[in-house]
PDB file of C-alpha atoms in Angstrom:
ATOM      1  CA  MET T   1       0.000   0.000   0.000  1.00  0.00           C
ATOM      2  CA  SER T   2       1.310   3.436  -0.862  1.00  0.00           C
ATOM      3  CA  THR T   3      -0.151   6.610   0.603  1.00  0.00           C
ATOM      4  CA  PRO T   4       1.387   9.976   1.524  1.00  0.00           C
ATOM      5  CA  PHE T   5       1.581   8.583   5.079  1.00  0.00           C
ATOM      6  CA  SER T   6       3.110   5.158   4.379  1.00  0.00           C
ATOM      7  CA  PHE T   7       6.708   4.190   5.056  1.00  0.00           C
ATOM      8  CA  ASP T   8       8.743   1.410   3.447  1.00  0.00           C
ATOM      9  CA  ALA T   9      10.082  -0.690   6.308  1.00  0.00           C
ATOM     10  CA  ARG T  10      13.804  -1.374   5.985  1.00  0.00           C
ATOM     11  CA  ARG T  11      15.298  -4.764   6.881  1.00  0.00           C
ATOM     12  CA  VAL T  12      18.884  -4.731   8.175  1.00  0.00           C
ATOM     13  CA  GLU T  13      20.596  -8.124   8.359  1.00  0.00           C
ATOM     14  CA  LYS T  14      22.618  -8.792  11.534  1.00  0.00           C
ATOM     15  CA  PRO T  15      24.788 -11.773  12.501  1.00  0.00           C
ATOM     16  CA  TRP T  16      22.211 -12.651  15.180  1.00  0.00           C
ATOM     17  CA  GLY T  17      19.113 -12.198  12.983  1.00  0.00           C
ATOM     18  CA  TYR T  18      17.728  -8.913  11.665  1.00  0.00           C
ATOM     19  CA  GLU T  19      16.244  -5.523  12.507  1.00  0.00           C
ATOM     20  CA  LEU T  20      13.133  -4.318  10.722  1.00  0.00           C
ATOM     21  CA  ILE T  21      13.059  -0.521  10.945  1.00  0.00           C
ATOM     22  CA  TRP T  22       9.355   0.281  10.650  1.00  0.00           C
ATOM     23  CA  ALA T  23       9.437   3.955  11.723  1.00  0.00           C
ATOM     24  CA  GLU T  24      12.165   6.585  11.424  1.00  0.00           C
ATOM     25  CA  SER T  25      11.950  10.307  12.117  1.00  0.00           C
ATOM     26  CA  GLU T  26      14.078  13.059  13.594  1.00  0.00           C
ATOM     27  CA  HIS T  27      12.496  12.297  17.005  1.00  0.00           C
ATOM     28  CA  TYR T  28      12.160   8.499  17.228  1.00  0.00           C
ATOM     29  CA  VAL T  29      12.852   5.127  15.597  1.00  0.00           C
ATOM     30  CA  GLY T  30      10.736   1.972  15.761  1.00  0.00           C
ATOM     31  CA  LYS T  31      12.306  -1.443  15.159  1.00  0.00           C
ATOM     32  CA  LEU T  32      11.419  -5.090  15.342  1.00  0.00           C
ATOM     33  CA  LEU T  33      14.421  -7.143  16.469  1.00  0.00           C
ATOM     34  CA  SER T  34      14.412 -10.792  15.427  1.00  0.00           C
ATOM     35  CA  VAL T  35      17.050 -12.788  17.316  1.00  0.00           C
ATOM     36  CA  ARG T  36      17.640 -16.427  16.364  1.00  0.00           C
ATOM     37  CA  ALA T  37      17.798 -19.045  19.124  1.00  0.00           C
ATOM     38  CA  GLY T  38      21.334 -19.398  20.472  1.00  0.00           C
ATOM     39  CA  HIS T  39      22.430 -16.011  19.135  1.00  0.00           C
ATOM     40  CA  ALA T  40      23.163 -12.821  21.089  1.00  0.00           C
ATOM     41  CA  LEU T  41      23.385  -9.086  20.622  1.00  0.00           C
ATOM     42  CA  SER T  42      26.649  -7.493  21.707  1.00  0.00           C
ATOM     43  CA  LEU T  43      27.128  -6.521  25.335  1.00  0.00           C
ATOM     44  CA  GLN T  44      26.630  -2.805  24.773  1.00  0.00           C
ATOM     45  CA  TYR T  45      25.564   0.571  26.021  1.00  0.00           C
ATOM     46  CA  HIS T  46      24.621   3.869  24.411  1.00  0.00           C
ATOM     47  CA  GLU T  47      26.028   7.301  25.202  1.00  0.00           C
ATOM     48  CA  VAL T  48      22.972   9.275  24.002  1.00  0.00           C
ATOM     49  CA  LYS T  49      20.367   6.816  22.708  1.00  0.00           C
ATOM     50  CA  ASP T  50      17.415   6.094  25.010  1.00  0.00           C
ATOM     51  CA  GLU T  51      15.514   2.938  24.087  1.00  0.00           C
ATOM     52  CA  SER T  52      12.652   0.781  25.304  1.00  0.00           C
ATOM     53  CA  TRP T  53      11.896  -2.853  24.501  1.00  0.00           C
ATOM     54  CA  LEU T  54       8.754  -4.965  24.615  1.00  0.00           C
ATOM     55  CA  VAL T  55       9.244  -8.712  24.143  1.00  0.00           C
ATOM     56  CA  GLN T  56       6.659  -9.975  21.647  1.00  0.00           C
ATOM     57  CA  GLU T  57       7.604 -13.664  21.278  1.00  0.00           C
ATOM     58  CA  GLY T  58      10.164 -16.140  22.559  1.00  0.00           C
ATOM     59  CA  ARG T  59      12.404 -16.342  25.603  1.00  0.00           C
ATOM     60  CA  ALA T  60      15.848 -14.862  26.141  1.00  0.00           C
ATOM     61  CA  SER T  61      18.459 -14.260  28.803  1.00  0.00           C
ATOM     62  CA  LEU T  62      18.967 -10.531  29.518  1.00  0.00           C
ATOM     63  CA  GLU T  63      22.165  -9.165  31.058  1.00  0.00           C
ATOM     64  CA  LEU T  64      21.588  -5.713  32.518  1.00  0.00           C
ATOM     65  CA  GLY T  65      23.559  -3.211  34.594  1.00  0.00           C
ATOM     66  CA  LEU T  66      25.582  -0.010  34.635  1.00  0.00           C
ATOM     67  CA  VAL T  67      28.895   0.607  32.837  1.00  0.00           C
ATOM     68  CA  ASP T  68      31.091   0.245  35.939  1.00  0.00           C
ATOM     69  CA  GLY T  69      28.775  -2.032  37.901  1.00  0.00           C
ATOM     70  CA  ASP T  70      27.810  -5.666  38.193  1.00  0.00           C
ATOM     71  CA  LEU T  71      25.444  -7.227  35.678  1.00  0.00           C
ATOM     72  CA  THR T  72      22.216  -8.967  36.606  1.00  0.00           C
ATOM     73  CA  THR T  73      20.936 -11.796  34.398  1.00  0.00           C
ATOM     74  CA  VAL T  74      17.214 -12.549  34.136  1.00  0.00           C
ATOM     75  CA  GLU T  75      15.083 -14.636  31.800  1.00  0.00           C
ATOM     76  CA  ILE T  76      12.600 -12.571  29.791  1.00  0.00           C
ATOM     77  CA  GLY T  77       9.570 -13.474  27.709  1.00  0.00           C
ATOM     78  CA  PRO T  78       6.414 -12.123  26.058  1.00  0.00           C
ATOM     79  CA  GLY T  79       5.028  -9.008  27.730  1.00  0.00           C
ATOM     80  CA  ASP T  80       8.262  -8.067  29.519  1.00  0.00           C
ATOM     81  CA  ALA T  81       9.244  -4.431  28.955  1.00  0.00           C
ATOM     82  CA  PHE T  82      12.486  -2.562  29.683  1.00  0.00           C
ATOM     83  CA  ARG T  83      13.909   0.926  29.302  1.00  0.00           C
ATOM     84  CA  TYR T  84      17.632   1.428  28.672  1.00  0.00           C
ATOM     85  CA  ARG T  85      18.719   4.968  29.448  1.00  0.00           C
ATOM     86  CA  PRO T  86      22.139   6.122  28.206  1.00  0.00           C
ATOM     87  CA  GLY T  87      24.880   4.227  30.060  1.00  0.00           C
ATOM     88  CA  THR T  88      22.763   1.113  30.698  1.00  0.00           C
ATOM     89  CA  VAL T  89      24.712  -2.014  29.734  1.00  0.00           C
ATOM     90  CA  HIS T  90      22.534  -4.675  28.127  1.00  0.00           C
ATOM     91  CA  ARG T  91      22.644  -7.841  26.028  1.00  0.00           C
ATOM     92  CA  ILE T  92      20.174 -10.566  25.229  1.00  0.00           C
ATOM     93  CA  THR T  93      20.922 -14.133  24.276  1.00  0.00           C
ATOM     94  CA  ALA T  94      17.932 -15.829  22.672  1.00  0.00           C
ATOM     95  CA  ILE T  95      16.901 -19.118  24.270  1.00  0.00           C
ATOM     96  CA  GLU T  96      14.204 -19.450  21.598  1.00  0.00           C
ATOM     97  CA  ASP T  97      13.681 -17.399  18.451  1.00  0.00           C
ATOM     98  CA  THR T  98      12.770 -14.034  19.983  1.00  0.00           C
ATOM     99  CA  LEU T  99      10.960 -10.945  18.649  1.00  0.00           C
ATOM    100  CA  ILE T 100      11.389  -7.612  20.416  1.00  0.00           C
ATOM    101  CA  LEU T 101       9.641  -4.340  19.629  1.00  0.00           C
ATOM    102  CA  GLU T 102      12.079  -1.444  20.159  1.00  0.00           C
ATOM    103  CA  VAL T 103      11.317   2.274  20.273  1.00  0.00           C
ATOM    104  CA  SER T 104      14.222   4.685  20.709  1.00  0.00           C
ATOM    105  CA  THR T 105      15.667   8.084  20.066  1.00  0.00           C
ATOM    106  CA  PRO T 106      17.068   8.267  16.508  1.00  0.00           C
ATOM    107  CA  HIS T 107      20.749   7.714  17.378  1.00  0.00           C
ATOM    108  CA  LEU T 108      21.176   4.536  15.308  1.00  0.00           C
ATOM    109  CA  ASP T 109      24.998   4.564  15.321  1.00  0.00           C
ATOM    110  CA  ASP T 110      25.334   5.198  19.068  1.00  0.00           C
ATOM    111  CA  VAL T 111      26.549   1.804  20.265  1.00  0.00           C
ATOM    112  CA  VAL T 112      29.587   1.019  22.394  1.00  0.00           C
ATOM    113  CA  ARG T 113      30.308  -2.720  22.366  1.00  0.00           C
ATOM    114  CA  LEU T 114      31.968  -4.185  25.443  1.00  0.00           C
ATOM    115  CA  ASP T 115      31.868  -7.740  24.077  1.00  0.00           C
ATOM    116  CA  ASP T 116      30.760  -9.141  20.719  1.00  0.00           C
ATOM    117  CA  ARG T 117      30.868 -12.805  19.712  1.00  0.00           C
ATOM    118  CA  TYR T 118      30.800 -11.875  16.010  1.00  0.00           C
ATOM    119  CA  GLY T 119      33.985  -9.756  16.044  1.00  0.00           C
ATOM    120  CA  ARG T 120      32.309  -6.439  15.250  1.00  0.00           C
ATOM    121  CA  PRO T 121      34.175  -3.220  16.175  1.00  0.00           C
ATOM    122  CA  GLN T 122      33.704  -1.548  19.559  1.00  0.00           C
ATOM    123  CA  ARG T 123      31.862   1.377  17.943  1.00  0.00           C
ATOM    124  CA  ASP T 124      29.664   1.569  14.856  1.00  0.00           C
ATOM    125  CA  ALA T 125      30.850   3.970  12.156  1.00  0.00           C
TER     126      ALA T 125
END
């Protein structure tokens, strides 16, 4: 469907699955994160980006904490919601195929990786 209000969602392949960017403006970004079972996002934090997640499907292990603090690990599933303010360290490892709805500020390249099993650089370009 094409209207003056429609937006072509953009799929971005990742080593752990993909992101489907379904909204993008100067004020916010909406994504669907699809993480394959056994795969993980990098252990990361953002310097400016403020994001919130809502788990739609699947189960995952979430590591969560502050940059210079200890990490807590919890199992998450459908209906669980989280907000990651700048400086919040986070990573999920999918136990099952997992879908997460993400809404954030539009700082798409603001990621500092502390650990990445796929060998990606510490910072996105």
